[in-house]
Amino acid sequence: MNFSITEENYIKAIYHLQQADGNVTTNELAAELNTKAASVTDMLKKLKAKKLVNYEKYQGFRLSSEGKKIALGVIRKHRLWEYFLVEKLQFGWDEVHEVAEELEHISSKKLIDKLDAFLDYPKFDPHGDPIPDSNGKMAAQKQINLIDLPLNEAAEIVSVGSQSTELLELLKHKHLGIGTTIEIKKRFAFDHSMEVKIKGQSAFIISQQLAQALFVRPL
Amino acid sequence: MNFSITEENYIKAIYHLQQADGNVTTNELAAELNTKAASVTDMLKKLKAKKLVNYEKYQGFRLSSEGKKIALGVIRKHRLWEYFLVEKLQFGWDEVHEVAEELEHISSKKLIDKLDAFLDYPKFDPHGDPIPDSNGKMAAQKQINLIDLPLNEAAEIVSVGSQSTELLELLKHKHLGIGTTIEIKKRFAFDHSMEVKIKGQSAFIISQQLAQALFVRPL
DNA sequence: AATAAAATTTAGACAAATCTAAAAATTATT
DNA sequence: AATAATTTTTAGATTTGTCTAAATTTTATT
């Protein structure tokens, strides 16, 4: 079975929405895809006919297990290409998304498996999201907000909540980035700021706002 | 201006046909694209409206200079991706074409220029065809049939006339391939076979049929 | 429980790219 | 030069994905 770019985009969007929500609604999906509810209904009928989605009129929907497989395949491609763009072509990790949106629809399985090998089977993309392997399995992300990391527990920064240049500027200044190992040394209740420590550096203070923008994976 | 995948495929096909023929006809193009003459006519009206093609009803057509620019951009992408697939991902040069047919439609200019840099600005693709630079300029191919190479003049093998496994088998056995430097030492009029020499090896004989399948660029 | 509001679906239309069958133009043949 | 054969174009239909506007269903509110 081969699917159109449009179908793949619908499937991927449903996957992301149902991760958060469980059941997905027509309006939600229309908003996600910048399209109209009527178009979503039309496409859902098609996807249902292809057994990629469990859908009953007016009842919302979710991916079938076959649909989930397709979604993971597209996500695998997206994230591997992002990794390639950043690690090999020197793109900034804030400018790869759009290009990967195109590359993720290249259909050759052989291509993506060879790319995976060339990149040495990376487990996380440049935004810290896990990359599914060729069977669709991926590391449990278990990524938590830095705010929620227990005291004195080392964790790796795996993603950031926004791509704004302001945030990137601040991260650069503090030498924080994807892959940095970080630990919380003390919390200050007054303003929810916290003292943190990066491996091999002396401790410093970060604000609540910044901590909320950082997602980490406990080591 | 951005063009659809279909439009790009038409433009590329017209480019290749007019290299050989000068003026291109509707039926020719329909055959090249495995489509029907009526579809070609429809698309030509569109391409004419976009000033990519000089076309008058029943008179045949060719690309405008704007059209040629688009064609060279697509060809640049196609050949750079082929080079990437062979050199970095270890594809065989006989299995990259289809994948490159998809990759050539990825639109990011930044991507292709960074890929070019990553590959160290290759001048020829794995089939020996020249790769246009980011301004659309490419090396004059000046590729000639090995049959026509003057005696004792070194040349580099740049492409092969067919992709058959039989030919590949023979080339492998004789240690011949894209990039090999070769020289003709003697010709035998009886069967048009020739004695050739590869750098650092002793001379051997190849048949007329094999020589005709090899294209070289004099050094 | 009745009605209002919101969400969803249907009906019908449109643009892109394609096709078949018929018409028109060109080219070849007698 | 007239007719036949070929090529090309037009006309009208089809498919995919989209839209607007109207109809239907569900959910919320009184």
Short mmCIF file of C-alpha atoms (C1' of nucleotides) in Angstrom, two decimals:
data_model
loop_
_atom_site.label_atom_id
_atom_site.label_comp_id
_atom_site.label_asym_id
_atom_site.label_seq_id
_atom_site.Cartn_x
_atom_site.Cartn_y
_atom_site.Cartn_z
CA MET A 1 0.00 0.00 0.00
CA ASN A 2 1.18 3.48 -0.87
CA PHE A 3 -0.39 6.65 0.37
CA SER A 4 -0.59 10.17 -1.00
CA ILE A 5 1.28 13.02 0.65
CA THR A 6 -2.05 14.42 1.82
CA GLU A 7 -3.10 11.12 3.36
CA GLU A 8 0.24 10.82 5.12
CA ASN A 9 -0.12 14.32 6.53
CA TYR A 10 -3.57 13.53 7.88
CA ILE A 11 -2.34 10.32 9.45
CA LYS A 12 0.62 12.04 11.06
CA ALA A 13 -1.54 14.85 12.43
CA ILE A 14 -4.05 12.38 13.88
CA TYR A 15 -1.19 10.51 15.52
CA HIS A 16 0.12 13.64 17.22
CA LEU A 17 -3.32 14.75 18.37
CA GLN A 18 -4.29 11.38 19.79
CA GLN A 19 -1.05 11.21 21.77
CA ALA A 20 -2.30 14.18 23.77
CA ASP A 21 -6.06 13.74 23.60
CA GLY A 22 -6.96 10.13 23.14
CA ASN A 23 -9.94 10.73 20.91
CA VAL A 24 -9.56 13.25 18.09
CA THR A 25 -12.32 15.54 16.80
CA THR A 26 -12.97 16.91 13.34
CA ASN A 27 -12.45 20.54 14.30
CA GLU A 28 -9.22 19.81 16.14
CA LEU A 29 -7.77 18.11 13.11
CA ALA A 30 -9.00 20.85 10.78
CA ALA A 31 -7.22 23.43 12.93
CA GLU A 32 -4.03 21.35 13.03
CA LEU A 33 -3.96 21.04 9.25
CA ASN A 34 -5.15 24.58 8.45
CA THR A 35 -8.09 23.27 6.54
CA LYS A 36 -11.88 23.12 6.92
CA ALA A 37 -13.98 20.65 8.87
CA ALA A 38 -15.74 19.52 5.71
CA SER A 39 -12.44 18.55 4.13
CA VAL A 40 -11.53 16.55 7.21
CA THR A 41 -14.81 14.64 7.06
CA ASP A 42 -14.18 13.83 3.39
CA MET A 43 -10.69 12.53 4.10
CA LEU A 44 -11.82 10.52 7.12
CA LYS A 45 -14.21 8.59 4.92
CA LYS A 46 -11.30 7.71 2.67
CA LEU A 47 -9.05 6.72 5.54
CA LYS A 48 -11.83 4.65 7.07
CA ALA A 49 -12.35 2.83 3.76
CA LYS A 50 -8.64 2.02 3.83
CA LYS A 51 -8.96 0.83 7.44
CA LEU A 52 -6.40 3.31 8.71
CA VAL A 53 -8.72 4.98 11.16
CA ASN A 54 -11.54 3.95 13.48
CA TYR A 55 -14.23 6.46 12.77
CA GLU A 56 -17.96 6.67 13.36
CA LYS A 57 -19.94 9.69 12.25
CA TYR A 58 -20.11 12.41 14.89
CA GLN A 59 -18.14 10.24 17.33
CA GLY A 60 -14.55 11.37 16.78
CA PHE A 61 -11.81 8.98 15.69
CA ARG A 62 -8.38 7.43 16.27
CA LEU A 63 -5.85 5.57 14.16
CA SER A 64 -6.20 1.83 13.68
CA SER A 65 -3.08 -0.18 14.43
CA GLU A 66 -2.34 -0.19 10.71
CA GLY A 67 -2.72 3.60 10.71
CA LYS A 68 -0.35 3.88 13.64
CA LYS A 69 2.23 1.89 11.70
CA ILE A 70 2.00 4.34 8.80
CA ALA A 71 2.27 7.29 11.18
CA LEU A 72 5.40 5.89 12.82
CA GLY A 73 6.96 5.32 9.41
CA VAL A 74 6.43 8.94 8.45
CA ILE A 75 7.68 10.16 11.82
CA ARG A 76 10.76 7.98 11.48
CA LYS A 77 11.52 9.57 8.13
CA HIS A 78 10.88 13.07 9.40
CA ARG A 79 13.16 12.73 12.39
CA LEU A 80 15.97 10.93 10.58
CA TRP A 81 16.01 13.64 7.93
CA GLU A 82 16.08 16.32 10.63
CA TYR A 83 19.03 14.58 12.22
CA PHE A 84 20.77 14.43 8.84
CA LEU A 85 20.13 18.11 8.13
CA VAL A 86 21.56 19.21 11.47
CA GLU A 87 24.43 16.75 11.88
CA LYS A 88 25.63 16.49 8.31
CA LEU A 89 24.45 19.59 6.48
CA GLN A 90 24.97 22.04 9.34
CA PHE A 91 21.45 23.34 9.47
CA GLY A 92 20.38 24.98 12.73
CA TRP A 93 17.92 22.81 14.64
CA ASP A 94 15.41 25.64 14.42
CA GLU A 95 15.32 25.66 10.61
CA VAL A 96 14.95 22.00 9.67
CA HIS A 97 11.26 21.42 10.23
CA GLU A 98 9.87 22.66 6.92
CA VAL A 99 12.43 20.83 4.83
CA ALA A 100 11.81 17.63 6.76
CA GLU A 101 8.08 18.07 6.10
CA GLU A 102 8.89 17.54 2.44
CA LEU A 103 11.54 14.86 2.82
CA GLU A 104 9.33 12.70 5.04
CA HIS A 105 7.21 11.81 2.02
CA ILE A 106 9.98 10.24 -0.03
CA SER A 107 8.78 6.69 -0.29
CA SER A 108 11.85 4.44 -0.60
CA LYS A 109 12.21 2.17 2.43
CA LYS A 110 15.69 1.23 1.33
CA LEU A 111 16.66 4.90 1.29
CA ILE A 112 15.56 5.49 4.83
CA ASP A 113 17.20 2.36 6.19
CA LYS A 114 20.48 3.25 4.49
CA LEU A 115 20.20 6.80 5.79
CA ASP A 116 19.64 5.40 9.27
CA ALA A 117 22.83 3.32 8.97
CA PHE A 118 24.80 6.27 7.54
CA LEU A 119 23.78 8.36 10.55
CA ASP A 120 24.72 5.48 12.86
CA TYR A 121 21.21 4.73 14.12
CA PRO A 122 20.48 7.87 16.12
CA LYS A 123 17.92 7.44 18.91
CA PHE A 124 16.76 11.08 19.18
CA ASP A 125 16.28 13.86 16.67
CA PRO A 126 17.72 17.37 17.09
CA HIS A 127 14.62 18.43 19.05
CA GLY A 128 15.02 15.55 21.47
CA ASP A 129 12.16 13.49 20.10
CA PRO A 130 12.77 9.75 19.82
CA ILE A 131 13.30 8.23 16.36
CA PRO A 132 11.32 5.02 15.67
CA ASP A 133 13.46 2.14 14.40
CA SER A 134 12.61 0.29 11.20
CA ASN A 135 10.05 -1.79 13.12
CA GLY A 136 8.32 1.28 14.50
CA LYS A 137 9.71 0.89 18.01
CA MET A 138 11.11 3.94 19.69
CA ALA A 139 12.59 4.86 23.05
CA ALA A 140 9.94 5.78 25.56
CA GLN A 141 10.39 9.48 25.58
CA LYS A 142 9.64 9.91 29.28
CA GLN A 143 10.54 13.50 28.78
CA ILE A 144 9.48 15.79 31.59
CA ASN A 145 9.48 19.47 32.13
CA LEU A 146 12.61 20.72 33.87
CA ILE A 147 10.25 22.24 36.45
CA ASP A 148 9.31 18.71 37.52
CA LEU A 149 12.80 17.23 37.74
CA PRO A 150 13.62 16.11 41.31
CA LEU A 151 16.51 17.82 43.12
CA ASN A 152 20.04 16.52 42.48
CA GLU A 153 19.00 14.17 39.73
CA ALA A 154 20.98 14.40 36.50
CA ALA A 155 19.00 14.67 33.28
CA GLU A 156 19.66 15.37 29.64
CA ILE A 157 18.00 18.24 27.84
CA VAL A 158 16.07 16.64 25.01
CA SER A 159 13.83 19.36 23.63
CA VAL A 160 12.73 22.93 23.98
CA GLY A 161 9.19 24.21 24.11
CA SER A 162 9.57 26.95 21.53
CA GLN A 163 11.78 27.85 18.62
CA SER A 164 11.84 31.60 19.20
CA THR A 165 15.09 33.42 18.52
CA GLU A 166 14.78 35.01 21.95
CA LEU A 167 14.89 31.61 23.58
CA LEU A 168 17.74 30.44 21.38
CA GLU A 169 19.71 33.54 22.30
CA LEU A 170 19.26 32.90 26.00
CA LEU A 171 20.18 29.22 25.68
CA LYS A 172 23.31 30.08 23.79
CA HIS A 173 24.33 32.60 26.43
CA LYS A 174 23.89 30.06 29.21
CA HIS A 175 25.57 27.27 27.19
CA LEU A 176 22.42 25.19 27.31
CA GLY A 177 21.33 23.03 24.40
CA ILE A 178 20.03 19.65 23.32
CA GLY A 179 22.20 17.00 24.93
CA THR A 180 23.40 19.13 27.83
CA THR A 181 23.40 17.26 31.15
CA ILE A 182 21.75 19.32 33.85
CA GLU A 183 20.88 18.96 37.55
CA ILE A 184 18.74 21.06 39.89
CA LYS A 185 20.58 22.12 43.02
CA LYS A 186 18.03 24.32 44.74
CA ARG A 187 14.57 25.77 44.19
CA PHE A 188 13.40 29.20 45.30
CA ALA A 189 9.73 29.24 46.18
CA PHE A 190 9.34 33.00 45.87
CA ASP A 191 9.70 33.25 42.09
CA HIS A 192 10.09 29.57 41.21
CA SER A 193 13.57 30.21 39.93
CA MET A 194 16.12 27.45 40.45
CA GLU A 195 19.80 26.97 40.80
CA VAL A 196 21.09 24.44 38.27
CA LYS A 197 24.43 22.93 37.43
CA ILE A 198 25.83 21.76 34.12
CA LYS A 199 28.51 19.09 34.13
CA GLY A 200 31.90 20.79 34.49
CA GLN A 201 30.60 24.28 35.19
CA SER A 202 29.73 26.18 38.30
CA ALA A 203 26.07 26.50 39.25
CA PHE A 204 23.85 29.36 38.10
CA ILE A 205 20.25 30.53 38.34
CA ILE A 206 17.53 30.14 35.73
CA SER A 207 14.04 31.63 35.77
CA GLN A 208 10.74 29.79 35.97
CA GLN A 209 9.95 30.79 32.40
CA LEU A 210 13.16 29.29 31.09
CA ALA A 211 12.79 26.09 33.12
CA GLN A 212 9.29 25.65 31.68
CA ALA A 213 10.67 25.86 28.17
CA LEU A 214 13.08 22.97 28.73
CA PHE A 215 12.25 19.30 28.57
CA VAL A 216 14.62 16.72 29.97
CA ARG A 217 15.05 12.96 30.17
CA PRO A 218 16.29 11.68 33.54
CA LEU A 219 19.52 9.69 33.19
CA MET B 1 7.66 31.01 -8.61
CA ASN B 2 7.07 27.45 -7.50
CA PHE B 3 6.05 24.62 -9.77
CA SER B 4 4.18 21.38 -9.22
CA ILE B 5 5.96 18.06 -9.45
CA THR B 6 4.10 17.36 -12.66
CA GLU B 7 5.15 20.65 -14.20
CA GLU B 8 8.76 20.02 -13.22
CA ASN B 9 8.63 16.59 -14.81
CA TYR B 10 7.30 18.01 -18.05
CA ILE B 11 9.98 20.71 -18.08
CA LYS B 12 12.74 18.22 -17.44
CA ALA B 13 11.50 15.87 -20.14
CA ILE B 14 11.28 18.71 -22.67
CA TYR B 15 14.82 19.70 -21.77
CA HIS B 16 16.18 16.23 -22.44
CA LEU B 17 14.28 15.84 -25.70
CA GLN B 18 15.31 19.19 -27.09
CA GLN B 19 18.98 18.44 -26.35
CA ALA B 20 18.75 15.68 -28.92
CA ASP B 21 16.09 16.98 -31.30
CA GLY B 22 15.94 20.74 -31.23
CA ASN B 23 12.20 21.02 -31.63
CA VAL B 24 10.01 18.75 -29.55
CA THR B 25 6.68 17.27 -30.66
CA THR B 26 3.58 16.39 -28.68
CA ASN B 27 3.76 12.67 -29.37
CA GLU B 28 7.45 12.49 -28.51
CA LEU B 29 6.83 14.07 -25.14
CA ALA B 30 3.78 11.90 -24.50
CA ALA B 31 5.90 8.80 -25.12
CA GLU B 32 8.69 10.08 -22.88
CA LEU B 33 6.27 10.68 -20.01
CA ASN B 34 4.10 7.60 -20.54
CA THR B 35 1.03 9.71 -20.97
CA LYS B 36 -1.36 10.67 -23.76
CA ALA B 37 -0.96 13.37 -26.40
CA ALA B 38 -4.10 15.13 -25.14
CA SER B 39 -2.61 15.48 -21.69
CA VAL B 40 0.55 16.95 -23.17
CA THR B 41 -1.41 19.56 -25.07
CA ASP B 42 -3.26 20.53 -21.90
CA MET B 43 -0.04 20.94 -19.95
CA LEU B 44 1.66 22.87 -22.75
CA LYS B 45 -1.06 25.49 -22.58
CA LYS B 46 -0.33 25.88 -18.90
CA LEU B 47 3.42 26.07 -19.39
CA LYS B 48 2.95 28.58 -22.19
CA ALA B 49 0.77 30.76 -19.95
CA LYS B 50 3.63 30.69 -17.44
CA LYS B 51 6.11 31.60 -20.20
CA LEU B 52 8.20 28.49 -19.63
CA VAL B 53 7.83 27.19 -23.15
CA ASN B 54 7.63 28.62 -26.67
CA TYR B 55 4.71 26.87 -28.18
CA GLU B 56 2.40 27.46 -31.12
CA LYS B 57 -0.43 25.05 -31.91
CA TYR B 58 0.62 22.21 -34.20
CA GLN B 59 4.14 23.66 -34.48
CA GLY B 60 6.04 21.82 -31.76
CA PHE B 61 7.79 23.60 -28.90
CA ARG B 62 10.94 24.27 -26.89
CA LEU B 63 11.74 25.68 -23.47
CA SER B 64 12.03 29.43 -23.01
CA SER B 65 15.20 30.62 -21.29
CA GLU B 66 13.21 30.79 -18.05
CA GLY B 67 12.08 27.20 -18.67
CA LYS B 68 15.66 26.10 -19.23
CA LYS B 69 16.63 27.62 -15.90
CA ILE B 70 13.95 25.56 -14.14
CA ALA B 71 15.08 22.42 -15.98
CA LEU B 72 18.69 22.90 -14.94
CA GLY B 73 17.63 23.42 -11.33
CA VAL B 74 15.77 20.10 -11.32
CA ILE B 75 18.65 18.33 -13.07
CA ARG B 76 21.08 19.77 -10.53
CA LYS B 77 19.00 18.36 -7.72
CA HIS B 78 18.58 15.00 -9.41
CA ARG B 79 22.29 14.53 -10.02
CA LEU B 80 23.45 15.79 -6.63
CA TRP B 81 21.07 13.39 -4.91
CA GLU B 82 22.33 10.53 -7.10
CA TYR B 83 25.87 11.38 -6.10
CA PHE B 84 24.84 11.45 -2.45
CA LEU B 85 23.07 8.10 -2.68
CA VAL B 86 26.07 6.39 -4.25
CA GLU B 87 28.92 8.07 -2.40
CA LYS B 88 27.41 8.38 1.06
CA LEU B 89 24.63 5.80 1.31
CA GLN B 90 26.37 3.05 -0.65
CA PHE B 91 23.67 2.59 -3.24
CA GLY B 92 24.75 0.95 -6.49
CA TRP B 93 24.82 3.45 -9.35
CA ASP B 94 22.27 1.32 -11.16
CA GLU B 95 19.62 1.66 -8.43
CA VAL B 96 19.57 5.37 -7.66
CA HIS B 97 17.50 6.75 -10.50
CA GLU B 98 14.00 6.17 -9.15
CA VAL B 99 14.80 7.53 -5.70
CA ALA B 100 16.41 10.61 -7.25
CA GLU B 101 13.25 11.10 -9.32
CA GLU B 102 11.47 11.77 -6.05
CA LEU B 103 14.20 13.71 -4.29
CA GLU B 104 14.65 16.10 -7.21
CA HIS B 105 11.33 17.74 -6.34
CA ILE B 106 12.25 18.81 -2.82
CA SER B 107 12.07 22.56 -3.12
CA SER B 108 14.52 24.06 -0.63
CA LYS B 109 17.34 25.89 -2.40
CA LYS B 110 19.25 26.10 0.85
CA LEU B 111 19.07 22.33 1.20
CA ILE B 112 20.54 21.68 -2.19
CA ASP B 113 23.34 24.21 -1.79
CA LYS B 114 24.27 22.75 1.59
CA LEU B 115 24.15 19.26 0.12
CA ASP B 116 26.44 20.43 -2.68
CA ALA B 117 28.94 21.73 -0.11
CA PHE B 118 28.67 18.55 1.98
CA LEU B 119 29.50 16.48 -1.10
CA ASP B 120 32.39 18.85 -1.89
CA TYR B 121 30.96 20.27 -5.12
CA PRO B 122 31.06 17.21 -7.34
CA LYS B 123 31.23 17.94 -11.07
CA PHE B 124 29.79 14.67 -12.39
CA ASP B 125 27.11 12.33 -11.13
CA PRO B 126 27.58 8.53 -10.79
CA HIS B 127 26.51 8.04 -14.41
CA GLY B 128 29.09 10.52 -15.66
CA ASP B 129 26.63 13.31 -16.39
CA PRO B 130 27.73 16.81 -15.42
CA ILE B 131 26.10 18.49 -12.42
CA PRO B 132 24.99 22.11 -12.95
CA ASP B 133 26.29 24.53 -10.32
CA SER B 134 23.97 26.82 -8.38
CA ASN B 135 23.95 29.25 -11.33
CA GLY B 136 22.95 26.54 -13.78
CA LYS B 137 26.40 26.26 -15.38
CA MET B 138 27.82 22.82 -15.96
CA ALA B 139 30.91 21.28 -17.46
CA ALA B 140 30.59 20.67 -21.16
CA GLN B 141 30.18 16.95 -21.15
CA LYS B 142 32.33 16.31 -24.24
CA GLN B 143 31.81 12.66 -23.57
CA ILE B 144 32.68 10.43 -26.50
CA ASN B 145 32.29 6.78 -27.23
CA LEU B 146 35.34 4.74 -26.33
CA ILE B 147 35.32 3.52 -29.95
CA ASP B 148 36.20 7.08 -31.01
CA LEU B 149 39.00 7.75 -28.53
CA PRO B 150 42.36 8.33 -30.30
CA LEU B 151 45.20 5.87 -29.65
CA ASN B 152 47.37 6.40 -26.58
CA GLU B 153 45.21 9.19 -25.18
CA ALA B 154 44.15 8.82 -21.54
CA ALA B 155 40.48 9.29 -20.78
CA GLU B 156 38.16 8.77 -17.84
CA ILE B 157 35.15 6.51 -18.07
CA VAL B 158 32.15 8.73 -17.33
CA SER B 159 29.11 6.70 -18.24
CA VAL B 160 27.85 3.44 -19.61
CA GLY B 161 25.31 2.95 -22.34
CA SER B 162 23.14 0.45 -20.52
CA GLN B 163 22.37 -0.67 -17.01
CA SER B 164 22.00 -4.36 -17.74
CA THR B 165 23.27 -6.80 -15.14
CA GLU B 166 25.18 -8.59 -17.91
CA LEU B 167 27.15 -5.44 -18.62
CA LEU B 168 27.73 -4.73 -14.94
CA GLU B 169 29.02 -8.27 -14.47
CA LEU B 170 31.50 -7.86 -17.30
CA LEU B 171 32.69 -4.47 -16.07
CA LYS B 172 33.23 -5.83 -12.60
CA HIS B 173 35.26 -8.72 -13.94
CA LYS B 174 37.49 -6.39 -15.95
CA HIS B 175 37.78 -3.88 -13.10
CA LEU B 176 36.20 -1.17 -15.21
CA GLY B 177 33.87 1.43 -13.76
CA ILE B 178 32.94 5.08 -13.61
CA GLY B 179 36.11 7.05 -12.94
CA THR B 180 38.53 4.47 -14.29
CA THR B 181 41.31 5.98 -16.40
CA ILE B 182 41.71 4.10 -19.65
CA GLU B 183 43.87 4.31 -22.79
CA ILE B 184 43.67 2.51 -26.14
CA LYS B 185 46.92 0.80 -27.11
CA LYS B 186 46.00 -0.93 -30.34
CA ARG B 187 42.99 -1.52 -32.57
CA PHE B 188 42.28 -4.71 -34.52
CA ALA B 189 40.48 -4.02 -37.75
CA PHE B 190 39.17 -7.57 -38.19
CA ASP B 191 36.63 -7.56 -35.33
CA HIS B 192 37.06 -3.97 -34.09
CA SER B 193 38.32 -5.26 -30.78
CA MET B 194 40.96 -3.17 -29.03
CA GLU B 195 43.77 -3.54 -26.59
CA VAL B 196 43.34 -1.15 -23.68
CA LYS B 197 45.28 -0.34 -20.56
CA ILE B 198 44.10 0.81 -17.16
CA LYS B 199 46.45 2.81 -15.00
CA GLY B 200 48.60 0.41 -12.98
CA GLN B 201 47.48 -2.77 -14.72
CA SER B 202 48.72 -4.72 -17.69
CA ALA B 203 46.91 -4.31 -21.00
CA PHE B 204 43.99 -6.50 -22.06
CA ILE B 205 41.52 -6.88 -24.91
CA ILE B 206 37.93 -5.67 -25.02
CA SER B 207 35.32 -6.36 -27.68
CA GLN B 208 33.67 -3.88 -30.01
CA GLN B 209 30.37 -4.38 -28.20
CA LEU B 210 31.90 -3.49 -24.84
CA ALA B 211 33.77 -0.47 -26.20
CA GLN B 212 30.51 0.84 -27.65
CA ALA B 213 28.86 0.65 -24.27
CA LEU B 214 31.47 2.89 -22.65
CA PHE B 215 31.60 6.66 -22.78
CA VAL B 216 34.74 8.53 -21.81
CA ARG B 217 35.95 12.07 -21.29
CA PRO B 218 39.49 12.74 -22.59
CA LEU B 219 41.80 14.02 -19.84
"C1'" DA C 1 -37.29 18.92 28.49
"C1'" DA C 2 -37.14 22.42 25.19
"C1'" DT C 3 -34.33 25.43 22.87
"C1'" DA C 4 -29.98 27.54 21.62
"C1'" DA C 5 -25.26 26.93 20.34
"C1'" DA C 6 -21.65 24.37 18.57
"C1'" DA C 7 -19.81 20.65 15.97
"C1'" DT C 8 -20.17 17.66 12.18
"C1'" DT C 9 -21.75 15.98 7.88
"C1'" DT C 10 -23.81 16.34 3.25
"C1'" DA C 11 -24.56 18.40 -1.18
"C1'" DG C 12 -22.82 20.63 -4.87
"C1'" DA C 13 -19.01 23.20 -7.01
"C1'" DC C 14 -14.11 23.96 -8.32
"C1'" DA C 15 -9.04 23.35 -9.75
"C1'" DA C 16 -5.36 20.21 -11.25
"C1'" DA C 17 -4.10 16.53 -13.96
"C1'" DT C 18 -5.58 12.96 -16.46
"C1'" DC C 19 -8.29 10.22 -19.98
"C1'" DT C 20 -11.28 8.75 -24.32
"C1'" DA C 21 -13.39 9.89 -28.43
"C1'" DA C 22 -14.17 13.09 -31.94
"C1'" DA C 23 -12.69 17.07 -34.71
"C1'" DA C 24 -9.19 19.77 -36.95
"C1'" DA C 25 -4.74 20.52 -38.94
"C1'" DT C 26 -0.64 18.87 -40.97
"C1'" DT C 27 2.06 15.71 -43.70
"C1'" DA C 28 2.49 11.95 -46.90
"C1'" DT C 29 0.91 9.40 -50.89
"C1'" DT C 30 -1.04 8.57 -54.94
"C1'" DA D 1 -4.04 18.58 -56.34
"C1'" DA D 2 -6.94 15.37 -54.06
"C1'" DT D 3 -7.16 11.97 -50.74
"C1'" DA D 4 -5.31 9.14 -47.06
"C1'" DA D 5 -2.69 8.76 -42.93
"C1'" DT D 6 -0.82 10.79 -39.07
"C1'" DT D 7 -0.46 14.16 -35.59
"C1'" DT D 8 -2.43 17.39 -32.69
"C1'" DT D 9 -6.11 19.70 -30.48
"C1'" DT D 10 -10.72 20.15 -28.46
"C1'" DA D 11 -14.70 18.66 -25.86
"C1'" DG D 12 -16.39 16.41 -22.20
"C1'" DA D 13 -15.72 13.14 -18.35
"C1'" DT D 14 -13.05 11.40 -14.13
"C1'" DT D 15 -10.27 11.50 -9.79
"C1'" DT D 16 -8.24 13.79 -5.77
"C1'" DG D 17 -8.48 17.15 -2.55
"C1'" DT D 18 -10.52 21.23 -1.50
"C1'" DC D 19 -14.23 24.73 -0.54
"C1'" DT D 20 -18.97 27.16 0.82
"C1'" DA D 21 -23.44 26.86 2.32
"C1'" DA D 22 -27.07 24.25 4.03
"C1'" DA D 23 -28.68 20.37 6.79
"C1'" DT D 24 -28.12 17.33 10.61
"C1'" DT D 25 -26.54 15.75 15.02
"C1'" DT D 26 -24.67 16.48 19.46
"C1'" DT D 27 -23.87 19.29 23.49
"C1'" DA D 28 -24.89 23.07 26.46
"C1'" DT D 29 -28.11 26.22 28.60
"C1'" DT D 30 -32.05 27.81 30.35
#
